[in-house]
CSV table of C-alpha atoms in Angstrom, one decimal:
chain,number,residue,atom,x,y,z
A,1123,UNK,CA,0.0,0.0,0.0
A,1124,UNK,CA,1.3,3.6,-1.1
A,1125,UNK,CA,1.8,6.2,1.4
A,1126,UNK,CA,2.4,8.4,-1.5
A,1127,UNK,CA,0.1,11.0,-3.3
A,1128,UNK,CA,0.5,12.4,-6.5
A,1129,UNK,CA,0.1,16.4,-5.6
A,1130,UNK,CA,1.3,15.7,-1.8
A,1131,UNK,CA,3.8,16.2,-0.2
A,1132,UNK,CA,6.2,13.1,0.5
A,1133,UNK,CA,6.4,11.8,4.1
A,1134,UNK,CA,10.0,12.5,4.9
A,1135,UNK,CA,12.4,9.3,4.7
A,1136,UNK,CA,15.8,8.4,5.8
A,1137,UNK,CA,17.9,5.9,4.2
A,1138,UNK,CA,21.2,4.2,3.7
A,1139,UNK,CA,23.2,5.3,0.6
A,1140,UNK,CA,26.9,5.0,-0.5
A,1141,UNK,CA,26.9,8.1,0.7
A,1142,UNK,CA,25.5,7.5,4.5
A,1143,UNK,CA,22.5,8.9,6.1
A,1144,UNK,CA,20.3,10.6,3.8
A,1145,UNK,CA,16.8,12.1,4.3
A,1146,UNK,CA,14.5,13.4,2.0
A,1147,UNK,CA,14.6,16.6,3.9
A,1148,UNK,CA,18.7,16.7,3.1
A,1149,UNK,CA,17.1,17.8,-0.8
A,1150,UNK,CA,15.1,20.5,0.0
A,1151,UNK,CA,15.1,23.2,-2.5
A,1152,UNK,CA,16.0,20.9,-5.4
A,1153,UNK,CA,14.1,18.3,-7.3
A,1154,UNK,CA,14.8,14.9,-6.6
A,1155,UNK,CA,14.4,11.3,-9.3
A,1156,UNK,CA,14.1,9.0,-6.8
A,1157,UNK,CA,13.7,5.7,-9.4
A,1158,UNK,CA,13.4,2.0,-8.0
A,1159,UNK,CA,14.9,-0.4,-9.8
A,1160,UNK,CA,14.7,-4.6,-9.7
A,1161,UNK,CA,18.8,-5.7,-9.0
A,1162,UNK,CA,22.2,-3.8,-9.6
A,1163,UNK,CA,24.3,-5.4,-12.3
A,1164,UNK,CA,21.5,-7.0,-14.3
A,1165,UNK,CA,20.9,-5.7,-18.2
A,1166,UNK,CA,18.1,-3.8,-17.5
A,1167,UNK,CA,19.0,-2.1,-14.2
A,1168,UNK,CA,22.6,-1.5,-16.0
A,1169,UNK,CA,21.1,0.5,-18.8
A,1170,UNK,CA,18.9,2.3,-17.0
A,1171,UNK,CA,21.8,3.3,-14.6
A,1172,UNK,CA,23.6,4.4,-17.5
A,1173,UNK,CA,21.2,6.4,-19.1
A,1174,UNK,CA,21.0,8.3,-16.0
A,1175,UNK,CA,24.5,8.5,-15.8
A,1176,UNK,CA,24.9,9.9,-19.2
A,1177,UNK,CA,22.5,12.2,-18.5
A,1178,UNK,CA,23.4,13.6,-15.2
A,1179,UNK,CA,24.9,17.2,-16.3
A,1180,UNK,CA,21.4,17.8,-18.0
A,1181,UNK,CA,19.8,16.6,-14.3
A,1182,UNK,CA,21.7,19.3,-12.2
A,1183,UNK,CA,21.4,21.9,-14.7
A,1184,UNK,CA,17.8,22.0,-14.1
A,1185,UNK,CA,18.8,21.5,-10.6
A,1186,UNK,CA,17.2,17.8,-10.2
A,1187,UNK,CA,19.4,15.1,-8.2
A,1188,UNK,CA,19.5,11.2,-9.1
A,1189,UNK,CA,19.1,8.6,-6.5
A,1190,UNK,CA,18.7,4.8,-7.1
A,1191,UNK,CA,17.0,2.5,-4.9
A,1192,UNK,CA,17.3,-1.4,-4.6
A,1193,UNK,CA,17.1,-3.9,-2.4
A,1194,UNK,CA,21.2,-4.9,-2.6
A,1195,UNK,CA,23.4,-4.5,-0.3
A,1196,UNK,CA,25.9,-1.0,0.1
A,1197,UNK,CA,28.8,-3.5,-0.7
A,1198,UNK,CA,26.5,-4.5,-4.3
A,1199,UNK,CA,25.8,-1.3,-4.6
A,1200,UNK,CA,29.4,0.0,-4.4
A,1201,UNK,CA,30.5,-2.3,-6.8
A,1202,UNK,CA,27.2,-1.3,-9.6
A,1203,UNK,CA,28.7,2.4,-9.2
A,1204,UNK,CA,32.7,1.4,-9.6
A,1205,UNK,CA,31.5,-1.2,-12.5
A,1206,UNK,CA,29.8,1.8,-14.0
A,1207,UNK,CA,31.2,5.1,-12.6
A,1208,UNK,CA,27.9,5.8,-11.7
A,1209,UNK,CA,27.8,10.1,-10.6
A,1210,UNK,CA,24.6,9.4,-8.5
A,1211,UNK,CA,23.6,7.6,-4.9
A,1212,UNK,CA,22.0,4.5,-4.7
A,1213,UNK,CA,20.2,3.4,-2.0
A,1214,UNK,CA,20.3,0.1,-0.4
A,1215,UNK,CA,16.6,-0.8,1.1
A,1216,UNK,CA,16.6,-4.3,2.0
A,1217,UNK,CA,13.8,-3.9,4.3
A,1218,UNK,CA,11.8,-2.3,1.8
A,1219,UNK,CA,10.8,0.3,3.6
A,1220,UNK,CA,11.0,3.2,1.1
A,1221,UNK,CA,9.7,0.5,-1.2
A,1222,UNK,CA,6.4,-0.1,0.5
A,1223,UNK,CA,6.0,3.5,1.0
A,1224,UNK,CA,6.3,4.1,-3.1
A,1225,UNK,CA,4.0,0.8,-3.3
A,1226,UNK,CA,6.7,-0.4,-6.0
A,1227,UNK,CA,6.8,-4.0,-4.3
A,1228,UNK,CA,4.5,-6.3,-6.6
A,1229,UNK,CA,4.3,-10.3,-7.7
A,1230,UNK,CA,6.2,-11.0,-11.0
A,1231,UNK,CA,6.5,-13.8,-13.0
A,1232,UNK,CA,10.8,-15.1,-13.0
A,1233,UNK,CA,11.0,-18.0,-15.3
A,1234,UNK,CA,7.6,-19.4,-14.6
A,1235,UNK,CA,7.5,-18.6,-10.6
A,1236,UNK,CA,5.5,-15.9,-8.7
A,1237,UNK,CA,8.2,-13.8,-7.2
A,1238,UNK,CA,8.0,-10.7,-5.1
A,1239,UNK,CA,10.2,-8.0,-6.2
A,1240,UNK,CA,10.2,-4.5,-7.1
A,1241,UNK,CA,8.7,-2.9,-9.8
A,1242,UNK,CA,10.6,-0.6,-12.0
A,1243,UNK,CA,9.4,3.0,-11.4
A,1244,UNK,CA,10.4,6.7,-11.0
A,1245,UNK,CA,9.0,9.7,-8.8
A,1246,UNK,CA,9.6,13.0,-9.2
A,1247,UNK,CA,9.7,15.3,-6.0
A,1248,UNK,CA,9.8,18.8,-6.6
A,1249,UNK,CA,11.9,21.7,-4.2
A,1250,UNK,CA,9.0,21.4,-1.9
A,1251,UNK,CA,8.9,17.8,-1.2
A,1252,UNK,CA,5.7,17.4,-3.2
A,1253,UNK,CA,4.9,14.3,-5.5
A,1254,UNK,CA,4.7,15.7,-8.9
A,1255,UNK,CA,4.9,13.0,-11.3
A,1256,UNK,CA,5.2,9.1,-11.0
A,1257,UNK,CA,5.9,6.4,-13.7
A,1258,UNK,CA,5.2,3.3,-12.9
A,1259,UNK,CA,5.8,-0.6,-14.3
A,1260,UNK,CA,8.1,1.3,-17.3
A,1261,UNK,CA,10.3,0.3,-19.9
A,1262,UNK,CA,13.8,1.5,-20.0
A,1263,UNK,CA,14.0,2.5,-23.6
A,1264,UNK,CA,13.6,6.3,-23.6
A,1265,UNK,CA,12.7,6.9,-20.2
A,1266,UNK,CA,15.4,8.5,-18.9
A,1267,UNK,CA,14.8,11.0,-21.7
A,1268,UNK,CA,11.1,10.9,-21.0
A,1269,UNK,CA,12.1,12.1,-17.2
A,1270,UNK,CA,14.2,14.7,-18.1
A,1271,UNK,CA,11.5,16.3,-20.4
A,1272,UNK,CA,9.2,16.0,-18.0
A,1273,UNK,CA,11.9,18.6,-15.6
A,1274,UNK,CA,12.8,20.8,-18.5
A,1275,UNK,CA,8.7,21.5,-18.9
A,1276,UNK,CA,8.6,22.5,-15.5
């Protein structure tokens, strides 16, 4: 079940990232791609990461940070941003706590078996803290450019 709205503001978080601590609150007065994604390292996830990384210099110009969120570890994580020199923070949410508050967890099929795991999505918090767009159960072919659009119209 959600706790988020689109139009409301975000109940504040905190998390562990490569980069420590972090709290939603720590982004004030910027915008913030907060994108969930199924498992560092797989084909998907790694070109998604990518695009983002490719991307990032457009993402700060419009003053816009990146953060990944999975379910791996810090140490899997640190190795997905070494592997791919990654500019952003990822997230490590193993007890799917920011998960369940995005309502991202959902039962997929993996080679013929019902397995729980994380849909891929993205949220877009603007300066405020507010919800203002969501994209949910995507593809990763031309999303990233699809988010950054989305910012630029703002």
């Amino acid at each position: 079940m959600s706790q988020v709205e689109l139009g409301k503001k975000v109940p504040d978080w905190t998390a562990e990232s490569n980069n420590g601590t972090i709290s939603l609150h720590d982004f004030a007065g910027k915008r913030l791609v907060l994108y969930f994604y199924p498992k560092d390292s797989t084909p998907g996830c790694t070109t998604q990461a990518q695009n983002f990384r490719d991307l990032v210099t457009e993402f700060t110009t419009e003053n816009t940070v990146i953060i990944g969120v999975s379910r791996d570890s810090l140490k899997s994580h640190q190795n997905f941003i070494t592997k791919q020199e990654l500019p952003f923070t990822l997230i490590s949410d193993p007890d799917e706590k920011l998960c369940e508050m995005f309502g991202v967890m959902k039962m997929k099929n993996m080679y013929g078996k019902q397995v729980r795991g994380i849909e891929r999505s993205t949220f877009l918090i603007n300066e405020e803290g507010v919800l203002i767009q969501e994209w949910r159960g995507l593809k990763v072919p031309g999303h990233v450019d699809k988010v950054l659009e989305t910012i630029k119209a703002l």
